Short mmCIF file of C-alpha atoms in Angstrom, two decimals:
data_model
loop_
_atom_site.label_atom_id
_atom_site.label_comp_id
_atom_site.label_asym_id
_atom_site.label_seq_id
_atom_site.Cartn_x
_atom_site.Cartn_y
_atom_site.Cartn_z
CA UNK G 14 107.79 124.73 -79.32
CA UNK G 15 106.43 123.75 -75.90
CA UNK G 16 103.49 126.10 -76.32
CA UNK G 17 102.73 124.58 -79.72
CA UNK G 18 102.93 121.07 -78.24
CA UNK G 19 100.53 122.02 -75.44
CA UNK G 20 98.14 123.55 -77.93
CA UNK G 21 98.17 120.36 -79.98
CA UNK G 22 97.47 118.25 -76.90
CA UNK G 23 94.56 120.51 -75.95
CA UNK G 24 93.20 120.25 -79.48
CA UNK G 25 93.54 116.46 -79.40
CA UNK G 26 91.77 116.28 -76.03
CA UNK G 27 88.93 118.47 -77.28
CA UNK G 28 88.58 116.29 -80.38
CA UNK G 29 88.55 113.12 -78.27
CA UNK G 30 85.97 114.61 -75.92
CA UNK G 31 83.82 115.63 -78.87
CA UNK G 32 83.86 112.05 -80.17
CA UNK G 33 83.13 110.66 -76.70
CA UNK G 34 80.13 112.99 -76.32
CA UNK G 35 78.77 112.36 -79.82
CA UNK G 36 75.40 110.82 -80.56
CA UNK G 37 77.17 107.96 -82.34
CA UNK G 38 79.05 107.02 -79.15
CA UNK G 39 75.84 107.28 -77.15
CA UNK G 40 74.09 104.96 -79.61
CA UNK G 41 77.00 102.49 -79.36
CA UNK G 42 76.76 102.42 -75.57
CA UNK G 43 72.99 101.95 -75.55
CA UNK G 44 73.21 99.20 -78.17
CA UNK G 45 75.83 97.52 -75.98
CA UNK G 46 73.60 97.57 -72.91
CA UNK G 47 70.77 96.11 -75.00
CA UNK G 48 73.05 93.32 -76.28
CA UNK G 49 74.17 92.49 -72.76
CA UNK G 50 70.55 92.43 -71.66
CA UNK G 51 69.54 89.94 -74.34
CA UNK G 52 72.41 87.57 -73.44
CA UNK G 53 71.61 87.68 -69.72
CA UNK G 54 67.93 87.07 -70.40
CA UNK G 55 68.84 83.94 -72.35
CA UNK G 56 71.47 82.70 -69.87
CA UNK G 57 69.02 83.15 -67.00
CA UNK G 58 66.31 81.31 -68.91
CA UNK G 59 68.68 78.43 -69.72
CA UNK G 60 69.78 78.24 -66.07
CA UNK G 61 66.11 78.11 -65.05
CA UNK G 62 65.61 75.15 -67.37
CA UNK G 63 68.61 73.43 -65.78
CA UNK G 64 67.04 73.99 -62.35
CA UNK G 65 63.89 72.29 -63.63
CA UNK G 66 65.91 69.23 -64.62
CA UNK G 67 67.06 69.85 -68.20
CA UNK G 68 70.72 68.92 -67.73
CA UNK G 69 71.45 69.16 -71.48
CA UNK G 70 71.23 72.94 -71.56
CA UNK G 71 74.47 74.95 -71.56
CA UNK G 72 73.71 77.92 -69.34
CA UNK G 73 76.29 80.43 -70.53
CA UNK G 74 76.96 82.78 -73.44
CA UNK G 75 77.73 79.89 -75.78
CA UNK G 76 74.41 78.27 -74.92
CA UNK G 77 72.64 81.57 -75.52
CA UNK G 78 74.21 81.93 -78.98
CA UNK G 79 73.29 78.34 -79.84
CA UNK G 80 69.71 79.05 -78.76
CA UNK G 81 69.56 82.15 -80.93
CA UNK G 82 71.07 80.46 -83.97
CA UNK G 83 68.15 78.06 -84.16
CA UNK G 84 65.52 80.79 -84.10
CA UNK G 85 64.14 83.04 -86.84
CA UNK G 86 66.65 85.62 -88.06
CA UNK G 87 69.18 83.98 -85.72
CA UNK G 88 72.26 84.95 -87.72
CA UNK G 89 71.10 88.57 -88.00
CA UNK G 90 70.43 88.78 -84.26
CA UNK G 91 73.86 87.35 -83.42
CA UNK G 92 75.58 89.85 -85.74
CA UNK G 93 73.60 92.60 -84.00
CA UNK G 94 74.71 91.35 -80.58
CA UNK G 95 78.34 91.26 -81.70
CA UNK G 96 78.04 94.82 -82.96
CA UNK G 97 76.48 95.83 -79.66
CA UNK G 98 79.34 94.37 -77.60
CA UNK G 99 81.84 96.03 -79.95
CA UNK G 100 80.05 99.34 -79.42
CA UNK G 101 80.20 98.84 -75.66
CA UNK G 102 83.95 98.18 -75.90
CA UNK G 103 84.51 101.36 -77.92
CA UNK G 104 82.44 103.40 -75.46
CA UNK G 105 84.42 102.03 -72.52
CA UNK G 106 87.62 102.85 -74.40
CA UNK G 107 86.46 106.45 -74.77
CA UNK G 108 85.80 106.58 -71.01
CA UNK G 109 89.31 105.29 -70.35
CA UNK G 110 90.77 107.88 -72.71
CA UNK G 111 88.90 111.04 -71.71
CA UNK G 112 86.94 110.07 -68.60
CA UNK G 113 83.35 109.08 -67.94
CA UNK G 114 80.37 111.30 -67.24
CA UNK G 115 79.90 112.52 -63.68
CA UNK G 116 81.97 114.59 -61.28
CA UNK G 117 84.46 111.77 -60.59
CA UNK G 118 84.56 110.34 -64.11
CA UNK G 119 88.13 111.49 -64.77
CA UNK G 120 89.65 109.80 -61.73
CA UNK G 121 92.47 107.38 -62.51
CA UNK G 122 90.61 104.51 -60.82
CA UNK G 123 87.50 105.12 -62.93
CA UNK G 124 89.52 105.24 -66.13
CA UNK G 125 91.35 102.03 -65.23
CA UNK G 126 88.01 100.33 -64.58
CA UNK G 127 86.81 101.54 -67.98
CA UNK G 128 89.95 100.15 -69.62
CA UNK G 129 89.42 96.75 -67.97
CA UNK G 130 85.79 96.70 -69.11
CA UNK G 131 86.91 97.61 -72.60
CA UNK G 132 89.12 94.52 -72.68
CA UNK G 133 86.31 92.30 -71.39
CA UNK G 134 83.73 93.54 -73.89
CA UNK G 135 86.28 93.41 -76.72
CA UNK G 136 86.85 89.73 -75.96
CA UNK G 137 83.10 89.07 -75.87
CA UNK G 138 82.58 90.96 -79.13
CA UNK G 139 85.30 88.93 -80.87
CA UNK G 140 83.81 85.61 -79.75
CA UNK G 141 80.25 86.58 -80.71
CA UNK G 142 81.30 87.92 -84.11
CA UNK G 143 83.39 84.79 -84.68
CA UNK G 144 80.28 82.70 -84.02
CA UNK G 145 78.25 84.88 -86.37
CA UNK G 146 80.83 84.45 -89.14
CA UNK G 147 80.57 80.67 -88.99
CA UNK G 148 83.27 79.77 -86.47
CA UNK G 149 82.04 78.18 -83.27
CA UNK G 150 84.62 79.65 -80.89
CA UNK G 151 81.95 81.74 -79.23
CA UNK G 152 79.83 78.66 -78.45
CA UNK G 153 82.58 76.74 -76.67
CA UNK G 154 81.62 75.78 -73.13
CA UNK G 155 82.69 78.40 -70.60
CA UNK G 156 83.70 75.54 -68.29
CA UNK G 157 86.10 74.04 -70.85
CA UNK G 158 87.47 77.49 -71.65
CA UNK G 159 88.10 78.24 -67.96
CA UNK G 160 89.80 74.90 -67.38
CA UNK G 161 92.01 75.20 -70.47
CA UNK G 162 93.05 78.74 -69.56
CA UNK G 163 93.73 77.72 -65.95
CA UNK G 164 95.87 74.80 -67.12
CA UNK G 165 97.91 77.02 -69.45
CA UNK G 166 98.53 79.64 -66.78
CA UNK G 167 99.50 77.00 -64.21
CA UNK G 168 102.23 75.78 -66.53
CA UNK G 169 103.96 79.16 -66.29
CA UNK G 170 106.43 80.04 -63.51
CA UNK G 171 104.32 81.21 -60.60
CA UNK G 172 101.21 80.37 -62.58
CA UNK G 173 99.53 78.64 -59.68
CA UNK G 174 99.66 81.82 -57.60
CA UNK G 175 98.57 83.90 -60.58
CA UNK G 176 95.44 81.76 -60.85
CA UNK G 177 94.85 82.07 -57.11
CA UNK G 178 95.19 85.85 -57.25
CA UNK G 179 92.92 86.09 -60.30
CA UNK G 180 90.33 83.91 -58.61
CA UNK G 181 90.49 85.95 -55.42
CA UNK G 182 90.11 89.12 -57.48
CA UNK G 183 87.10 87.68 -59.27
CA UNK G 184 85.53 86.60 -55.98
CA UNK G 185 86.07 90.04 -54.44
CA UNK G 186 84.81 91.67 -57.63
CA UNK G 187 81.65 89.58 -57.49
CA UNK G 188 81.06 90.56 -53.88
CA UNK G 189 81.70 94.22 -54.82
CA UNK G 190 79.11 93.98 -57.62
CA UNK G 191 76.55 92.49 -55.23
CA UNK G 192 77.17 95.09 -52.50
CA UNK G 193 76.94 97.97 -54.97
CA UNK G 194 73.67 96.55 -56.26
CA UNK G 195 72.26 96.25 -52.75
CA UNK G 196 73.29 99.86 -52.04
CA UNK G 197 71.65 100.98 -55.31
CA UNK G 198 74.83 102.62 -56.57
CA UNK G 199 73.46 102.30 -60.10
CA UNK G 200 71.04 105.14 -59.40
CA UNK G 201 73.75 107.77 -59.89
CA UNK G 202 74.08 106.67 -63.52
CA UNK G 203 70.36 106.95 -64.29
CA UNK G 204 68.51 109.88 -65.80
CA UNK G 205 65.95 109.98 -63.01
CA UNK G 206 64.35 113.15 -64.36
CA UNK G 207 63.01 111.18 -67.32
CA UNK G 208 61.58 108.33 -65.24
CA UNK G 209 58.18 107.99 -63.65
CA UNK G 210 57.96 106.84 -60.03
CA UNK G 211 56.68 103.41 -61.01
CA UNK G 212 59.56 102.99 -63.46
CA UNK G 213 62.08 103.98 -60.78
CA UNK G 214 60.72 101.36 -58.40
CA UNK G 215 60.80 98.70 -61.10
CA UNK G 216 64.40 99.55 -62.08
CA UNK G 217 65.38 99.48 -58.39
CA UNK G 218 64.07 95.92 -58.06
CA UNK G 219 65.74 94.83 -61.30
CA UNK G 220 69.06 96.44 -60.34
CA UNK G 221 69.17 95.13 -56.77
CA UNK G 222 68.05 91.54 -57.39
CA UNK G 223 69.71 91.23 -60.78
CA UNK G 224 73.00 92.78 -59.70
CA UNK G 225 73.16 90.62 -56.57
CA UNK G 226 72.63 87.43 -58.60
CA UNK G 227 75.25 88.46 -61.14
CA UNK G 228 77.72 89.20 -58.35
CA UNK G 229 77.02 85.80 -56.77
CA UNK G 230 77.89 84.02 -60.03
CA UNK G 231 81.15 85.95 -60.43
CA UNK G 232 82.08 85.35 -56.79
CA UNK G 233 81.34 81.64 -57.13
CA UNK G 234 83.53 81.33 -60.23
CA UNK G 235 86.32 83.13 -58.37
CA UNK G 236 86.11 80.74 -55.42
CA UNK G 237 86.37 77.74 -57.75
CA UNK G 238 89.46 79.28 -59.40
CA UNK G 239 91.12 79.68 -56.00
CA UNK G 240 90.28 76.08 -55.12
CA UNK G 241 91.75 74.92 -58.44
CA UNK G 242 94.98 76.78 -57.68
CA UNK G 243 95.26 75.44 -54.12
CA UNK G 244 94.65 71.87 -55.29
CA UNK G 245 96.87 72.37 -58.36
CA UNK G 246 93.99 70.92 -60.39
CA UNK G 247 92.75 73.03 -63.34
CA UNK G 248 89.69 70.80 -63.71
CA UNK G 249 88.33 72.35 -60.53
CA UNK G 250 88.00 75.71 -62.28
CA UNK G 251 84.46 76.41 -63.44
CA UNK G 252 82.90 78.68 -66.02
CA UNK G 253 79.45 80.25 -65.81
CA UNK G 254 77.63 77.00 -66.63
CA UNK G 255 79.23 74.82 -63.94
CA UNK G 256 79.19 77.68 -61.42
CA UNK G 257 75.44 77.99 -61.89
CA UNK G 258 74.97 74.22 -61.60
CA UNK G 259 76.94 74.25 -58.34
CA UNK G 260 74.17 76.28 -56.72
CA UNK G 261 71.90 73.26 -57.16
CA UNK G 262 74.33 71.16 -55.09
CA UNK G 263 73.97 73.32 -51.98
CA UNK G 264 71.58 72.39 -49.14
CA UNK G 265 68.98 74.64 -50.82
CA UNK G 266 69.11 72.37 -53.87
CA UNK G 267 67.65 73.40 -57.23
CA UNK G 268 65.67 76.17 -55.55
CA UNK G 269 68.81 78.26 -55.10
CA UNK G 270 69.76 77.76 -58.76
CA UNK G 271 66.22 78.75 -59.76
CA UNK G 272 66.49 81.91 -57.65
CA UNK G 273 69.86 82.87 -59.14
CA UNK G 274 68.55 82.09 -62.64
CA UNK G 275 65.56 84.36 -62.06
CA UNK G 276 67.96 87.04 -60.84
CA UNK G 277 69.98 86.80 -64.04
CA UNK G 278 66.80 87.24 -66.07
CA UNK G 279 66.07 90.35 -64.00
CA UNK G 280 69.61 91.61 -64.64
CA UNK G 281 68.97 91.17 -68.35
CA UNK G 282 65.86 93.31 -68.00
CA UNK G 283 67.89 95.82 -65.96
CA UNK G 284 70.45 96.08 -68.77
CA UNK G 285 67.65 96.79 -71.22
CA UNK G 286 66.43 99.52 -68.85
CA UNK G 287 69.95 100.98 -68.81
CA UNK G 288 69.85 101.09 -72.61
CA UNK G 289 66.93 103.49 -72.19
CA UNK G 290 67.70 105.51 -69.05
CA UNK G 291 71.43 105.41 -68.36
CA UNK G 292 73.33 108.66 -68.69
CA UNK G 293 76.11 108.26 -71.27
#
């Protein structure tokens, strides 16, 4: 009986690995990177417009979807983005289940990271597809969403400390993203054999500058969450839009926001490059 059970588990693992290594899963992952790239390109462009003085723009995913909806084939593009994020979530789920590519892809830490990313991209896919279907949940301000969520968590026993821990984790995660970008850790996931030298240099610039800017935004949002918890004031929590605007209130003024916005545009381009050259 035990031997039969082991044989079934081996068969199930082989079947799961076969699905994870299929061309369909590869296409889902690449479509997901492309979808992420489009959204970051738009968010960065909107943030750039805010830096130039257009305070009416909503520089976050909701603003990006609103921008797309007013363009030609807007509904089709938004459905495609939702499908891309769903594909990314499924791919990350497969990595959590059977391990990612690479020599350390089956480590527990790697699989837990994949599971966390699966949850994040699943949430994004749901909101984008909801927007595409006519609901406007996906266009709600990230600032309002962050404040509402913070307020609900703070009402729970120990909620204040939960918010503080989540904010600290987000801040550390943002710093980790920036440091990994500066150290060019993304290179190990690229198919360098299929890239020309000029393309490698371009992707290096996109990955370093774009990843650093993305990490700065995440770290900033985490700091605001911690401040909200310490002050017991959920209105101090900020989403992507208000976090980006806060860069304009530093001594560097709008120039820092413009630099971060340009970095997000570069990260969008980097994600599109990953759709082409990342090993899956």
